[in-house]
Amino acid sequence: MKRARNRTPKDDAPPAKRNEEIITTHMNADFDALASMLGAKKLYPEANLVFAGSQEKNLRNFFLHSTSYLFNFTKLKHIDLDRIRRLVLVDTRQRSRIGKLAELADREDVEIHIYDHHHDSDEDIRGSLEVIKPVGATTTILTEIIREKGIPLSADEATIMCLGIHEDTGSFTFSSTTSEDYRAAAWLMEQGANTNLVADMLTRELTAEQIWLLNDLTTSATTQVINGVEVVIAKVIREEYVGDFAVLVHKFMEMENLKVIIALAQMEDKVYLVARSRTEEINVAEVALAFGGGGHPQAASATIKNRTLIQVEKALQSLLRNRIVPQKKAKDMMSSPVIHILPQATIKDAALALTKYNINVLLVIDEDEKLIGYVTRQVVEKAMYFDLGYLPIKEYTNIEFSTVAPEASLKEVQEQIIEDKLRILPVVESGKVLGVITRTDLLNILVGSPVIPDFLYESRHAAHFPRKKNLAAMLRERLPKKVIQILRDMGSVADMLGFNAYLLGGLVRDILLKRENLDVDVVIEGDGIKFAQEFAEHHQVRVRSHKKFGTAVLIFPDGFKVDVATARLEYYETPAALPNVEVSSLKLDLSRRDFTVNTLAIQLNKREYGTLVDYFGAQKDIREKVIRVLHNLSFVEDPTRVFRAIRFEQRFGFKIGKLTHALIKNAVAINAFKGLSGRRLFMELKLLLMEQEPFRAIERMAEFNLLQFISPHITLTTDLRELLEEIKGVLSWFDLLYLEETHQPWKVYWHGLTAFLDVPALQETAERLQMSDTESLSMISQRRAAKDLLDSLYKCPGNDNYGLYRLLSPFDTETLLYLMARANNKSIKRMISKYFTTLRGSKVLLRGGDLKAMGFRPGPSYKEILDALLAARLNNVVNTKEDEVKFVTERFRTYLQK
């Protein structure tokens, strides 16, 4: 690589002329930061490169002895911040890490573009353009963009960018390394990156000072167990600055094979903190952030001013006690309440319980809550095969079993389940079963992501998502401040009661999809009604509860509502029946949901606030835009889910998964809808027709042969397609009139869907769908009259406005819009259009009081007079109030009082 003199402007240089846009990175910039700035410069060639603060010593040496000719940096003091119109941030989003340039983030006239790979934090700056990916280095992100855009790189530029990737991934050894990092580095090598120089920069020999510093780190290191996690803390003091402190800490970690190391070094007038972690229990980025630094969960650093080493160490100890997530204990891993059976219950009862709850092992517990043993599905099924269903289950209960205490560690649980080959491990305290841990529960914890049944995926090689992801920052971005405060207050109340509180349902899904939604549903592991009452007492809100279902509604003074439910399990006695409800855990509560995309939850308790819980691979399906059921009998249990699958598919632009598609066809083939009440079917149809594009949903219903369940006489013919398309156009036309009246498009589509049914078939459909409420009866009644109305419109003179008004005014807007779409006659379309645009809002100016003042006796004659007056106004006989007075006086002179 060539060398050249440093072309950075001198201290007395004039202010830069072209500083309307600048590229910057975090203070104490490293090679990834530098390489990212170079990459950004390729995307923003007119921007100035500006360091927000100091750089790491390694980077300063690089400038002095290597390719500074590639960079033309402008010193911060030469930048006129008032002239900046675009700020490009790379390798950071944190306000505290860009020094004086943070002022630009608060200006509305500054456009902010962000490229970063760090996790979200509370002080993140928001940009109009954000490219944020969980890769090993920000340089990787920019390399991908440069490659996609076909922007050329010189060999020197490729080397620097390759150096940035190597440094931030530990030459691809850090756990944060991704396949994208490998691909980016490979492409940079194709562009001529010099790997020898990269290796030279990253593996320099230690100086004598660094060797002594490394020795002091090893001798001062102490191991502390904080919340069950071993943390090594080392500290050193030097009068002078010794470079590459982070490199020394990393070497120490590798030498001793440490899981967590936090090193403090007081050098000159600052304290330097470098932290490394290989365990999920401690996120060192949070530790560094608390001291004004930053980084990744596995590697982070901070430079601390105006504090002594002793003060920093004391603050660190306190911080670790609050931030380190305790190692899981049996009570944290178990599922509860425990599904069990009494010993005197029959084998047939056990078979029903195993099927009803969809489990493979059933505990046997007596009336005194003493654990007797357990039975497996295989034993019960074999006993049923031999016609032994009448025998008590205690006859075949396995009474040799293992248990574990609630305080048992993950290691103890792991040893028992694996070494003893247990399917289920009861958690017992004082002889009482508190919960159970299954093999799947343990596997979920050990692999760090939920184990998803294979049948949920088309491929057996689907990538897992991290089980834990914090969405606190995304909540702040997507929800109003008032709602955020409510959620935090709910977390506090749950903590006070010892409950777990979760935000879940469509709102969590739509937060990830960045769709508007303020329907807040909260589930409580505990007592939902008690939680709601406690919250209402502390926050002056009303509460309405439903004890049977364990649900409540919190009603705030401004009318805002939050639905609260106890975590519950539902099971179905028969296909298509309404479910029975029992108290359960979050996991079992989510398992009863219709589709995987609706199974996400966000914890609200203070310690875990914002943590995303994903047991069923919902993030994967959202990313792949797929609608999938949770199990193969989902549509048999509740056939209305078929309509919801179509509704969500159309609303989100997703596709119904391959297996789910086959299961819908199976539900149609076996007529799983025969036990479905007409009212539930009508409500699902109504919701489907309320979607923005119902025509496509109707087409999907036809593809699955679902229209037969609404009426066997409905088929998606060419005529019906054309009518539905015409309805779409008519509704668009009506919306563009901007009339001050509400209408319900779903009714127009319902009229269209049933347009070709004769009167008996229409009545049969209404009865099938149990359309017995006042609104529905009105729709049916108007549809019956619609044919006669069309015949009357054919005969109506074009200039008889009052006659037209009398014909159309008894009908709802939706019926008239349907008729407008249905009519093949342009004259009729014009008449209905005329009614909406000019006739419908017509009113006479005279009132009853005016008539009385004119000498007319109050009585039935008033209606006759006003109707005649309206006819005159509609037919342009009268226009002003004076015209009306004259008309009434002349026309109804004989009605005047003598």
XYZ file of C-alpha atoms in Angstrom, residues 295-780:
486
model
C -20.398 -1.423 21.674
C -21.952 -4.862 21.277
C -23.379 -7.355 23.798
C -20.115 -9.325 23.421
C -17.571 -6.472 23.221
C -17.780 -2.870 24.443
C -15.680 -0.035 25.860
C -15.893 3.376 27.478
C -13.583 6.290 28.268
C -14.451 7.867 31.624
C -13.403 11.352 32.653
C -13.412 13.118 36.037
C -13.721 9.913 38.086
C -11.141 7.857 39.940
C -10.567 4.166 39.469
C -12.115 3.461 42.890
C -15.247 5.442 42.025
C -15.641 3.650 38.703
C -15.158 0.228 40.297
C -17.760 0.973 42.963
C -20.271 2.134 40.329
C -19.466 -0.939 38.238
C -20.232 -3.329 41.104
C -23.610 -1.698 41.693
C -24.384 -1.702 37.985
C -23.552 -5.394 37.558
C -25.833 -6.414 40.415
C -28.720 -4.658 38.634
C -27.870 -5.564 35.044
C -26.699 -9.174 35.162
C -29.578 -11.474 34.415
C -29.567 -14.205 37.091
C -28.935 -17.739 35.874
C -32.150 -19.599 35.386
C -33.494 -21.725 38.187
C -36.088 -24.448 37.999
C -38.845 -22.046 39.059
C -37.939 -19.789 36.106
C -38.033 -22.637 33.588
C -41.142 -24.506 34.690
C -44.604 -24.375 33.144
C -47.563 -23.949 35.450
C -50.297 -24.572 36.484
C -49.753 -28.312 36.239
C -52.127 -30.357 34.106
C -52.838 -33.515 36.118
C -55.357 -36.235 36.857
C -56.602 -37.915 40.039
C -55.429 -41.493 40.693
C -59.019 -42.825 40.792
C -59.805 -41.406 37.348
C -60.096 -43.970 34.567
C -57.655 -44.660 31.767
C -60.297 -43.324 29.388
C -60.313 -40.040 31.352
C -56.520 -39.889 31.007
C -56.775 -40.450 27.241
C -59.254 -37.617 26.935
C -57.013 -35.296 29.003
C -53.929 -36.089 26.904
C -55.857 -35.310 23.729
C -57.678 -32.267 25.078
C -54.493 -30.566 26.285
C -52.293 -31.928 23.471
C -49.616 -33.292 25.843
C -47.677 -36.571 26.005
C -47.168 -37.004 29.766
C -49.786 -36.586 32.487
C -48.989 -36.240 36.186
C -51.085 -38.194 38.687
C -51.767 -36.125 41.850
C -54.164 -37.054 44.663
C -56.707 -34.891 46.522
C -54.053 -33.861 49.073
C -51.913 -32.476 46.206
C -49.367 -35.261 46.671
C -47.553 -36.430 43.538
C -48.244 -40.140 42.932
C -46.427 -40.508 39.612
C -47.067 -40.062 35.909
C -48.454 -41.823 32.848
C -47.360 -41.479 29.238
C -49.449 -41.309 26.081
C -47.978 -44.598 24.850
C -49.107 -46.478 27.988
C -52.591 -44.966 27.899
C -53.079 -45.663 24.177
C -51.961 -49.264 24.580
C -54.316 -49.746 27.560
C -57.169 -48.323 25.469
C -56.224 -50.711 22.634
C -56.688 -53.629 25.070
C -60.109 -52.258 26.149
C -58.858 -51.295 29.632
C -60.283 -47.802 29.570
C -62.565 -48.530 32.551
C -59.662 -49.239 34.954
C -58.354 -46.530 37.337
C -55.209 -44.802 36.056
C -53.336 -45.557 39.310
C -53.057 -49.197 38.168
C -50.629 -48.172 35.407
C -49.043 -45.067 36.924
C -45.250 -44.927 36.893
C -44.441 -44.376 40.561
C -40.659 -44.155 40.101
C -39.949 -40.547 39.239
C -37.488 -37.723 39.813
C -38.279 -34.249 41.121
C -36.387 -31.021 41.529
C -36.621 -28.099 43.951
C -37.698 -24.658 42.648
C -34.243 -23.211 43.466
C -32.371 -25.907 41.529
C -29.928 -24.541 38.956
C -30.058 -25.014 35.218
C -27.121 -27.416 35.530
C -29.027 -29.635 37.989
C -32.105 -29.661 35.765
C -30.002 -30.460 32.722
C -28.212 -33.336 34.462
C -31.453 -34.933 35.670
C -33.336 -34.693 32.370
C -30.435 -35.795 30.178
C -28.793 -38.433 32.384
C -32.085 -40.017 33.504
C -33.691 -39.592 30.036
C -36.723 -37.884 31.553
C -39.632 -36.599 29.491
C -40.884 -34.448 32.295
C -39.388 -33.202 35.558
C -41.817 -32.018 38.255
C -40.782 -29.012 40.356
C -41.775 -29.806 43.940
C -41.669 -27.811 47.181
C -42.877 -29.185 50.523
C -44.521 -32.096 48.725
C -46.580 -29.819 46.428
C -46.060 -29.742 42.664
C -45.462 -26.145 41.554
C -44.790 -26.818 37.874
C -43.087 -29.072 35.346
C -40.057 -28.823 33.043
C -40.166 -30.787 29.807
C -37.333 -31.851 27.534
C -38.485 -29.223 25.018
C -38.351 -26.517 27.719
C -34.754 -27.460 28.487
C -33.771 -27.615 24.820
C -35.264 -24.151 24.225
C -33.081 -22.735 26.991
C -29.905 -24.547 25.948
C -30.068 -23.568 22.267
C -31.192 -20.029 23.062
C -34.151 -20.107 20.678
C -37.507 -21.837 20.625
C -37.662 -25.337 19.247
C -40.368 -25.193 16.589
C -42.169 -28.357 15.471
C -41.034 -29.330 11.972
C -44.570 -29.328 10.586
C -44.716 -25.542 10.888
C -42.106 -25.155 8.177
C -41.772 -26.069 4.552
C -38.013 -26.574 5.148
C -36.242 -28.488 7.907
C -33.296 -26.120 7.648
C -35.047 -22.928 8.750
C -32.794 -20.515 10.629
C -33.675 -19.747 14.253
C -34.226 -16.269 15.587
C -32.799 -15.234 18.930
C -35.253 -16.070 21.655
C -34.683 -12.726 23.334
C -34.768 -9.407 21.583
C -35.529 -6.072 23.198
C -38.071 -3.863 21.465
C -38.182 -1.003 23.996
C -36.803 1.453 21.439
C -39.260 0.267 18.782
C -42.156 0.682 21.227
C -41.113 4.288 21.791
C -40.922 4.852 18.062
C -44.286 3.291 17.165
C -46.548 4.122 20.122
C -47.721 7.458 21.614
C -46.026 8.599 24.814
C -49.285 8.143 26.714
C -49.481 4.458 25.752
C -45.802 3.895 26.595
C -46.405 5.325 30.075
C -49.439 3.070 30.535
C -47.370 -0.004 29.596
C -44.571 0.956 32.009
C -47.126 1.573 34.775
C -48.598 -1.862 34.103
C -45.152 -3.395 34.476
C -44.763 -1.683 37.843
C -48.146 -2.935 39.092
C -47.311 -6.464 37.921
C -44.003 -6.294 39.832
C -45.828 -5.128 42.932
C -48.229 -8.106 42.743
C -45.552 -10.638 41.791
C -47.168 -11.254 38.380
C -45.708 -11.273 34.876
C -47.337 -8.851 32.423
C -47.071 -9.099 28.635
C -48.224 -7.003 25.705
C -49.329 -9.348 22.956
C -51.535 -9.965 19.972
C -51.991 -7.944 16.834
C -50.340 -4.845 18.291
C -46.966 -6.599 18.693
C -47.255 -8.041 15.200
C -48.094 -4.637 13.725
C -45.229 -2.946 15.588
C -42.834 -5.251 13.738
C -44.718 -4.670 10.483
C -44.719 -0.891 11.161
C -48.499 -0.690 10.770
C -50.802 1.597 12.737
C -52.572 -0.172 15.603
C -53.544 0.983 19.101
C -55.558 -2.041 20.255
C -53.700 -2.816 23.476
C -54.085 -6.379 24.800
C -52.232 -7.375 27.969
C -51.963 -10.895 29.396
C -51.129 -11.548 33.028
C -49.465 -14.664 34.383
C -51.387 -14.566 37.626
C -54.830 -13.065 38.193
C -55.838 -10.691 35.398
C -58.862 -9.297 37.208
C -56.918 -8.644 40.412
C -54.223 -6.925 38.366
C -56.795 -4.719 36.597
C -58.431 -3.741 39.880
C -55.068 -2.883 41.449
C -54.070 -0.832 38.413
C -57.391 1.009 38.412
C -57.013 1.871 42.084
C -53.568 3.423 41.565
C -54.295 5.237 38.305
C -57.897 6.450 38.610
C -59.356 4.456 35.742
C -62.568 2.451 35.522
C -62.498 -1.341 35.277
C -65.064 -3.728 33.835
C -64.392 -7.413 34.525
C -65.712 -10.805 33.363
C -64.955 -13.371 36.034
C -65.930 -16.409 33.934
C -63.185 -15.707 31.395
C -60.690 -14.033 33.749
C -60.733 -10.863 31.640
C -61.142 -7.156 32.309
C -61.221 -3.867 30.440
C -59.472 -0.756 31.767
C -61.268 2.419 30.662
C -59.263 5.637 30.917
C -60.817 9.110 31.402
C -60.318 9.969 27.702
C -62.079 6.765 26.618
C -58.898 4.833 25.751
C -59.259 1.137 26.588
C -56.850 -1.663 27.466
C -57.979 -5.293 27.464
C -56.510 -7.399 30.270
C -56.711 -11.193 30.414
C -55.433 -13.937 32.659
C -53.102 -16.262 30.768
C -55.423 -19.084 29.802
C -55.655 -22.369 27.938
C -58.576 -23.136 25.635
C -59.767 -26.552 24.512
C -62.643 -27.588 22.281
C -65.153 -30.297 23.260
C -66.271 -30.657 19.617
C -65.121 -29.254 16.259
C -66.311 -25.646 15.619
C -67.632 -25.317 19.196
C -66.817 -22.348 21.405
C -63.778 -23.121 23.594
C -63.668 -23.973 27.295
C -61.221 -21.835 29.283
C -58.736 -22.702 32.062
C -56.006 -20.695 33.813
C -52.602 -21.293 32.223
C -49.133 -19.848 31.510
C -48.045 -17.419 28.784
C -46.671 -20.212 26.610
C -49.884 -22.229 26.766
C -51.897 -19.042 26.274
C -49.987 -18.262 23.076
C -50.304 -21.863 21.900
C -54.079 -21.404 21.542
C -53.665 -18.550 19.009
C -54.756 -18.893 15.424
C -51.505 -18.201 13.525
C -47.818 -17.983 14.376
C -47.678 -14.271 13.440
C -50.098 -13.592 16.307
C -48.063 -15.404 18.990
C -45.537 -12.673 19.840
C -45.437 -11.109 23.300
C -43.456 -8.270 24.863
C -42.768 -8.385 28.600
C -43.725 -5.276 30.564
C -42.137 -5.993 33.967
C -39.460 -3.422 34.780
C -36.484 -5.786 34.717
C -37.414 -7.373 31.395
C -39.292 -4.423 29.880
C -39.372 -4.624 26.095
C -38.143 -8.244 25.872
C -39.739 -9.997 22.907
C -40.961 -13.555 23.537
C -41.275 -15.765 20.459
C -42.092 -19.415 21.169
C -43.436 -20.341 17.740
C -41.165 -18.741 15.141
C -43.382 -15.728 14.498
C -40.457 -13.466 13.592
C -39.400 -15.896 10.882
C -42.876 -16.024 9.395
C -43.220 -12.240 9.479
C -39.894 -11.912 7.711
C -40.894 -14.514 5.114
C -44.438 -13.082 4.850
C -46.176 -16.393 5.514
C -49.423 -17.253 7.343
C -49.145 -20.567 9.217
C -51.285 -22.345 11.807
C -49.775 -23.660 15.037
C -50.961 -27.246 14.653
C -52.584 -29.507 12.091
C -56.053 -29.637 13.685
C -56.339 -25.870 14.000
C -59.105 -25.505 11.378
C -60.978 -28.501 12.761
C -61.022 -26.876 16.208
C -62.116 -23.495 14.856
C -63.067 -23.272 11.157
C -63.436 -19.473 11.359
C -59.629 -19.393 11.290
C -59.872 -20.211 7.567
C -61.495 -16.834 6.909
C -58.983 -15.107 9.162
C -56.110 -16.716 7.251
C -57.441 -15.205 4.028
C -58.076 -11.852 5.735
C -54.525 -11.589 7.130
C -53.025 -12.829 3.868
C -54.699 -10.012 1.943
C -54.194 -7.326 4.581
C -50.445 -7.851 4.977
C -49.615 -9.012 1.457
C -48.531 -12.406 2.875
C -49.018 -15.908 1.460
C -50.749 -18.818 3.158
C -48.085 -21.440 3.887
C -47.973 -24.690 1.932
C -49.112 -26.897 4.825
C -51.723 -24.379 6.001
C -53.056 -24.241 2.424
C -53.470 -28.031 2.446
C -55.159 -27.946 5.860
C -57.730 -25.398 4.608
C -58.575 -27.714 1.725
C -58.892 -30.588 4.193
C -61.270 -28.555 6.399
C -63.458 -27.871 3.351
C -63.352 -31.513 2.239
C -64.513 -32.852 5.625
C -66.994 -29.966 6.058
C -65.504 -28.793 9.350
C -67.910 -25.834 9.084
C -71.067 -27.880 9.703
C -71.011 -27.190 13.457
C -70.203 -23.503 13.030
C -72.962 -21.122 14.097
C -74.299 -18.875 11.363
C -73.656 -15.774 13.453
C -69.931 -16.561 13.848
C -69.682 -17.247 10.121
C -71.423 -13.940 9.328
C -69.115 -11.991 11.658
C -66.027 -13.464 9.973
C -67.488 -12.683 6.539
C -68.247 -9.132 7.675
C -64.668 -8.627 8.928
C -63.310 -9.999 5.668
C -65.493 -7.622 3.614
C -64.316 -4.718 5.794
C -60.749 -5.151 4.552
C -59.317 -2.625 2.121
C -59.371 -5.031 -0.844
C -62.257 -7.468 -0.219
C -62.544 -8.513 -3.872
C -59.226 -10.379 -3.724
C -60.334 -12.045 -0.495
C -63.566 -13.188 -2.191
C -61.470 -14.633 -5.015
C -59.412 -16.589 -2.453
C -62.642 -17.853 -0.866
C -63.713 -19.085 -4.275
C -60.341 -20.775 -4.831
C -60.811 -22.706 -1.572
C -64.489 -23.441 -2.403
C -65.618 -21.543 0.709
C -68.470 -19.564 -0.852
C -70.695 -22.670 -0.539
C -70.759 -22.227 3.236
C -72.323 -18.779 2.833
C -74.778 -20.028 0.224
C -74.613 -23.061 -2.078
C -76.027 -20.801 -4.803
C -73.057 -18.361 -4.826
C -70.339 -18.968 -7.403
C -67.726 -16.531 -8.640
C -68.979 -16.175 -12.200
C -67.753 -13.655 -14.743
C -70.854 -11.524 -14.049
C -70.159 -11.517 -10.317
C -66.510 -10.594 -10.901
C -67.533 -7.674 -13.097
C -70.064 -6.506 -10.516
C -67.503 -6.606 -7.686
C -65.061 -4.642 -9.836
C -67.816 -2.117 -10.567
C -68.549 -1.830 -6.832
C -64.900 -1.021 -6.192
C -65.081 1.775 -8.752
C -68.365 3.153 -7.384
C -66.977 3.255 -3.844
C -63.877 5.104 -5.059
C -66.124 7.619 -6.835
C -68.248 8.127 -3.722
C -65.170 8.648 -1.517
C -63.960 11.367 -3.870
C -67.209 13.311 -3.361
C -66.032 14.060 0.220
C -69.628 14.123 1.453
C -70.063 14.622 5.176
C -71.708 11.278 5.806
C -70.386 7.896 6.852
C -70.943 4.726 4.869
C -69.966 1.098 5.325
C -68.361 -0.370 2.194
C -68.659 -3.928 3.509
C -72.452 -3.738 3.105
C -72.075 -2.793 -0.553
C -69.798 -5.808 -1.109
C -72.267 -8.036 0.767
C -75.045 -6.872 -1.544
C -72.742 -7.551 -4.477
C -71.757 -11.027 -3.250
C -75.416 -12.028 -2.920
C -76.615 -10.055 -5.969
C -77.546 -13.047 -8.109
C -79.573 -14.859 -5.443
C -83.322 -14.892 -5.916
C -85.565 -13.852 -3.034
C -85.962 -17.367 -1.514
C -82.208 -18.030 -1.735
C -81.455 -14.614 -0.206
C -83.834 -15.362 2.671
C -82.282 -18.803 3.140
C -78.791 -17.219 3.279
C -79.946 -14.608 5.813
C -81.356 -17.357 8.019
C -78.203 -19.478 7.644
C -76.065 -16.516 8.750
C -78.503 -15.665 11.574
C -78.888 -12.103 10.332
C -81.623 -11.278 12.829
C -80.412 -7.960 14.274
C -82.094 -4.702 13.217
C -79.249 -3.632 10.934
C -79.175 -6.954 9.095
C -82.958 -7.100 8.742
C -82.890 -3.630 7.170
C -80.232 -4.789 4.674
C -82.371 -7.799 3.672
